[in-house]
C-alpha positions as CSV (number, residue, x, y, z in Angstrom):
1,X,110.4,27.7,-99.8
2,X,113.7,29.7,-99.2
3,X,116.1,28.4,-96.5
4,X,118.6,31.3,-95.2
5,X,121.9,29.9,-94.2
6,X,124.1,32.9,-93.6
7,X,123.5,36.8,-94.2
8,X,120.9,39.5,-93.5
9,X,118.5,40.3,-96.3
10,X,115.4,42.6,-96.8
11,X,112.5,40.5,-98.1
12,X,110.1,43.2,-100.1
13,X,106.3,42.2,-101.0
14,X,104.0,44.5,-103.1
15,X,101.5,46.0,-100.6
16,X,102.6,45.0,-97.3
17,X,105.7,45.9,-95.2
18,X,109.1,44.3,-96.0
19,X,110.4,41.4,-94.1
20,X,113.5,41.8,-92.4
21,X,115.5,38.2,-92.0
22,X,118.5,38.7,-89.6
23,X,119.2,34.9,-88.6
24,X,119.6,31.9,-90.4
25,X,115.5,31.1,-91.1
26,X,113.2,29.8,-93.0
27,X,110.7,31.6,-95.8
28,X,107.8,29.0,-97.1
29,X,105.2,30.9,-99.5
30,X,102.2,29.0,-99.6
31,X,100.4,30.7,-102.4
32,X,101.7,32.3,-104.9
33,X,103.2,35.9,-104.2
34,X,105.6,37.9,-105.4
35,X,108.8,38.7,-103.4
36,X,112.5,40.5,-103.7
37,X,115.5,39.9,-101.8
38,X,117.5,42.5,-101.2
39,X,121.1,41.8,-99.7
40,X,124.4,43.8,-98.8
41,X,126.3,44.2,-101.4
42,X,129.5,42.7,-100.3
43,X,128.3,41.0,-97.3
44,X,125.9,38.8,-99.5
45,X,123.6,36.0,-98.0
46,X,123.5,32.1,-98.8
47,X,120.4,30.6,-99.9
48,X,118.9,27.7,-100.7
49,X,115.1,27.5,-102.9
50,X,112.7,24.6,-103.4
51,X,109.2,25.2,-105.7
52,X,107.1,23.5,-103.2
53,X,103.7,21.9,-105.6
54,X,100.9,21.4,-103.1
55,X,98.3,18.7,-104.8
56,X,95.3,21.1,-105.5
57,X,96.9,24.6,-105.7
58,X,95.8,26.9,-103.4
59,X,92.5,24.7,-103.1
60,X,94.9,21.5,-100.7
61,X,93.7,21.8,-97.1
62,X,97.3,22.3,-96.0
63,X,98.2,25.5,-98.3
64,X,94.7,26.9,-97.6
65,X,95.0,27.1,-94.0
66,X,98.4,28.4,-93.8
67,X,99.0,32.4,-93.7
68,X,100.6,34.1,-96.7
69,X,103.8,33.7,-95.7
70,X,105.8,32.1,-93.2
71,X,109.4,33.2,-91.6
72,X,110.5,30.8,-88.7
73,X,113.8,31.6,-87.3
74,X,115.5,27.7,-87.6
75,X,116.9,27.8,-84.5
76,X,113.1,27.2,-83.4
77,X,112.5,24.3,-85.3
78,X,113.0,21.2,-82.9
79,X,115.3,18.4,-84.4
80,X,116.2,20.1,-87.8
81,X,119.7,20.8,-86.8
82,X,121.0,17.3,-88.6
83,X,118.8,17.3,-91.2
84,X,119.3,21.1,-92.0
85,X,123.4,20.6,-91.5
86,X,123.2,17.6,-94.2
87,X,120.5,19.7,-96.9
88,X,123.4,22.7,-96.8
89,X,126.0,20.3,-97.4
90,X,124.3,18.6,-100.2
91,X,123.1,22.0,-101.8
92,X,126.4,23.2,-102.1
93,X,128.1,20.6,-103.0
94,X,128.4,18.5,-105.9
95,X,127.7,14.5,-104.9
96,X,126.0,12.6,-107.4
97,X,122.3,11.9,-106.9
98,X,122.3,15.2,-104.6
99,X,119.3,16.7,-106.5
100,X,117.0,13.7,-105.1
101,X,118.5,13.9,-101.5
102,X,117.8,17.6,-101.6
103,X,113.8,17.3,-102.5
104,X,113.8,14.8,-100.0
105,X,115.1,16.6,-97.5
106,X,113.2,19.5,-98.4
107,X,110.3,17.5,-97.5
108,X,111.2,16.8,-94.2
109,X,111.9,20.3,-93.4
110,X,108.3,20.9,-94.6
111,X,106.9,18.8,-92.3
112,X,109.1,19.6,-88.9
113,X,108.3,23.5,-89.9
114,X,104.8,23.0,-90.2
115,X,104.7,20.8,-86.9
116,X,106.3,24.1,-85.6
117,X,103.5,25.9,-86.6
118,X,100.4,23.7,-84.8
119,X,102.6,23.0,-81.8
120,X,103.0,26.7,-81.0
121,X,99.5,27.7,-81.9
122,X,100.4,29.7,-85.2
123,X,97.8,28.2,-87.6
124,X,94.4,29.5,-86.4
125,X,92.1,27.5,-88.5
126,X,91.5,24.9,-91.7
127,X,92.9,21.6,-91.4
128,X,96.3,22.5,-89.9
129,X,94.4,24.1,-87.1
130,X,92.4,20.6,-86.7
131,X,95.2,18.4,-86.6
132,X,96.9,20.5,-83.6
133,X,93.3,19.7,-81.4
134,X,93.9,16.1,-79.7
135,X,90.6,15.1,-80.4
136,X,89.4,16.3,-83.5
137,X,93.0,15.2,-85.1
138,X,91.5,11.7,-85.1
139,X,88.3,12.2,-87.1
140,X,90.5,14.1,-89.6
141,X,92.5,11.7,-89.9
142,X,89.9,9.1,-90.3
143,X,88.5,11.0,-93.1
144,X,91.7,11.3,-94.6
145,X,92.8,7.4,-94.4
146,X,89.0,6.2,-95.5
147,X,87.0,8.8,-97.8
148,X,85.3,6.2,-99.5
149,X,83.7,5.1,-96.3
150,X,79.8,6.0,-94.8
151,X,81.2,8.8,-92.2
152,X,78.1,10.0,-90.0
153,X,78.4,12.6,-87.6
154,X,77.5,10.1,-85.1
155,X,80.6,8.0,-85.9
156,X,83.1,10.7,-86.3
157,X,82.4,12.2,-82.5
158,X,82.3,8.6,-81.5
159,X,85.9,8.8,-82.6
160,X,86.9,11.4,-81.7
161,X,86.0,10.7,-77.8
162,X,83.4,13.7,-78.2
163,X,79.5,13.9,-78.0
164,X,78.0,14.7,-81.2
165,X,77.0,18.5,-80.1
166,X,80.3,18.9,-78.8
167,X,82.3,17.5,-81.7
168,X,79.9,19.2,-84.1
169,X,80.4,22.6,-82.3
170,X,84.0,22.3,-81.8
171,X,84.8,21.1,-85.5
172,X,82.8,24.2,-87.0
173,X,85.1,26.3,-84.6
174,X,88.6,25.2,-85.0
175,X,88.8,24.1,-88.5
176,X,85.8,27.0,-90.0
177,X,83.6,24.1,-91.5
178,X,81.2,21.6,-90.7
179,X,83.0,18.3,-90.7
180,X,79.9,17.4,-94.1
181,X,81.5,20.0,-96.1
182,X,84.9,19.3,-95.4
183,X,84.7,16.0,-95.9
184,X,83.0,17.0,-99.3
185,X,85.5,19.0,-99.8
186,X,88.4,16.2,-99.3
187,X,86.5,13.5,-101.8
188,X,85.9,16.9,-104.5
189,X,90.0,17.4,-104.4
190,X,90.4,13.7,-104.3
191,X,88.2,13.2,-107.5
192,X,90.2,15.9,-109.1
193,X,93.5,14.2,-108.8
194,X,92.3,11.5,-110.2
195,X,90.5,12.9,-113.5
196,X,93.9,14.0,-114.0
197,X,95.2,10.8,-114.5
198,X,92.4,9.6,-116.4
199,X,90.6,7.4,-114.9
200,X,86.8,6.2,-115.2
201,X,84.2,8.4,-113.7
202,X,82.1,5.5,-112.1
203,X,85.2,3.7,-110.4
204,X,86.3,7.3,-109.2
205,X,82.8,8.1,-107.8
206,X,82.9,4.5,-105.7
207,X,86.5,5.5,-104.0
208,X,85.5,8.6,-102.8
209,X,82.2,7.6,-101.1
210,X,79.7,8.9,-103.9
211,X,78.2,5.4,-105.0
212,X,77.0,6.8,-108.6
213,X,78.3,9.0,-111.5
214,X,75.1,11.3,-110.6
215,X,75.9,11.7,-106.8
216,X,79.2,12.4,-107.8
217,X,78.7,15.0,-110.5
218,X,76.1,16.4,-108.0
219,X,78.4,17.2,-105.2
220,X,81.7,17.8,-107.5
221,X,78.9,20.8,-109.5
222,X,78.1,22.2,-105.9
223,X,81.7,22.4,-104.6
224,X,83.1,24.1,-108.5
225,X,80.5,25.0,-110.3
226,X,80.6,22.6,-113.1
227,X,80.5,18.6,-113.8
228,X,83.3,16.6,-113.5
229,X,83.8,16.1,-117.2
230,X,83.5,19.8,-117.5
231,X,86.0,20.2,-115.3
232,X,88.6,17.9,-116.9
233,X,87.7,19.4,-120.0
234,X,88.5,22.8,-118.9
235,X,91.8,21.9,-117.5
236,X,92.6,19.8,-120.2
237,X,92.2,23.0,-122.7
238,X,94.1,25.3,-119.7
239,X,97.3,22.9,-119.8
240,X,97.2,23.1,-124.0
């Protein structure tokens, strides 16, 4: 994430056209990409950078359902003005524990940008897009809060004030998946997280709503082509 303070600059990407960034704004790159700023030479620009980590990678609901990159002039973003006025401050100056303040803030900069982004209708689809629809918002966020529970199609239109044709149809539609797979999908990247720290394959497979060590391996196989314990193996070997 790059915020812009003052200055113009010419953002250049490999492949596509350059970005031109005229106003104070804000840059968030998702996904890895590479980029080069380009400013005048005397005029200059102020900047301040954050290396965003997305749990996941490029696999987290929120980064997969974002475009490739992001340029929202800050004078759009409702209610950042204080929060934006107190990040430049600590970023350029030199207040003891400023480091922490800044990653917070950074955070909640994050969050009021990408509430931007669903309230004006600039995320088309994935999870992003699903939180912006009133109704299907709340079996999201059911899923979210509760992964290890029995969710039935039945119960999540239920919630979600919709018939079960209706909610079915309208989830494949705005978030691109059947509410099955991306519930799958959530337990899968929740799983993950937690082979990473370690933990025991049976208690994992009972907080993510797969009962069993087989049920688990079974769905974890279909969703990345190998068993969890390949899996952990294989990232173990990539961090080495």
């Amino acid at each position: 994430m790059h915020l812009v303070r003052r200055g113009a600059m010419e953002v250049i990407h490999p492949g596509r056209p350059a970005l031109q960034v005229s106003v104070p704004s804000l840059l968030l790159y998702p996904r890895p990409m590479s980029r080069r700023f380009v400013t005048d030479a005397q005029r200059g620009a102020d900047l301040v950078c954050a290396d965003l980590q997305f749990d996941g990678g490029i696999s987290n609901p929120v980064s997969a359902a974002l475009p490739d990159v992001i340029c929202v002039a800050l004078d759009d973003v409702d209610g950042a003005d204080q929060v934006l006025t107190l990040l430049f401050d600590e970023a350029f100056g030199n207040n003891c524990g400023r480091h922490v303040l800044i990653d917070r803030l950074f955070e909640v900069v994050l969050v009021q940008v990408l509430r931007h982004l669903m309230e004006t209708g600039q995320i088309s689809g994935g999870m992003m897009a699903g939180l912006s629809h009133p109704r299907l918002r709340k079996a999201l966020v059911a899923m979210h809060e509760q992964p290890g529970q029995e969710w039935s199609l039945d119960t999540l239109a239920s919630i979600s004030g919709m018939s079960r044709t209706v909610f079915a149809n309208s989830f494949r539609s705005v978030v691109g998946c059947t509410p099955g797979a991306y519930l799958q999908g959530w337990r899968i990247r929740l799983a993950q997280q937690a082979l990473r720290q370690g933990r025991a394959l049976k208690v994992i497979a009972i907080e993510v709503g797969y009962g069993s060590e087989a049920a688990l391996s079974r769905a974890f196989k279909a969703q990345c082509g190998m068993t969890p314990r390949e899996w952990r193996n294989f990232t173990r070997t990539s961090r080495e």
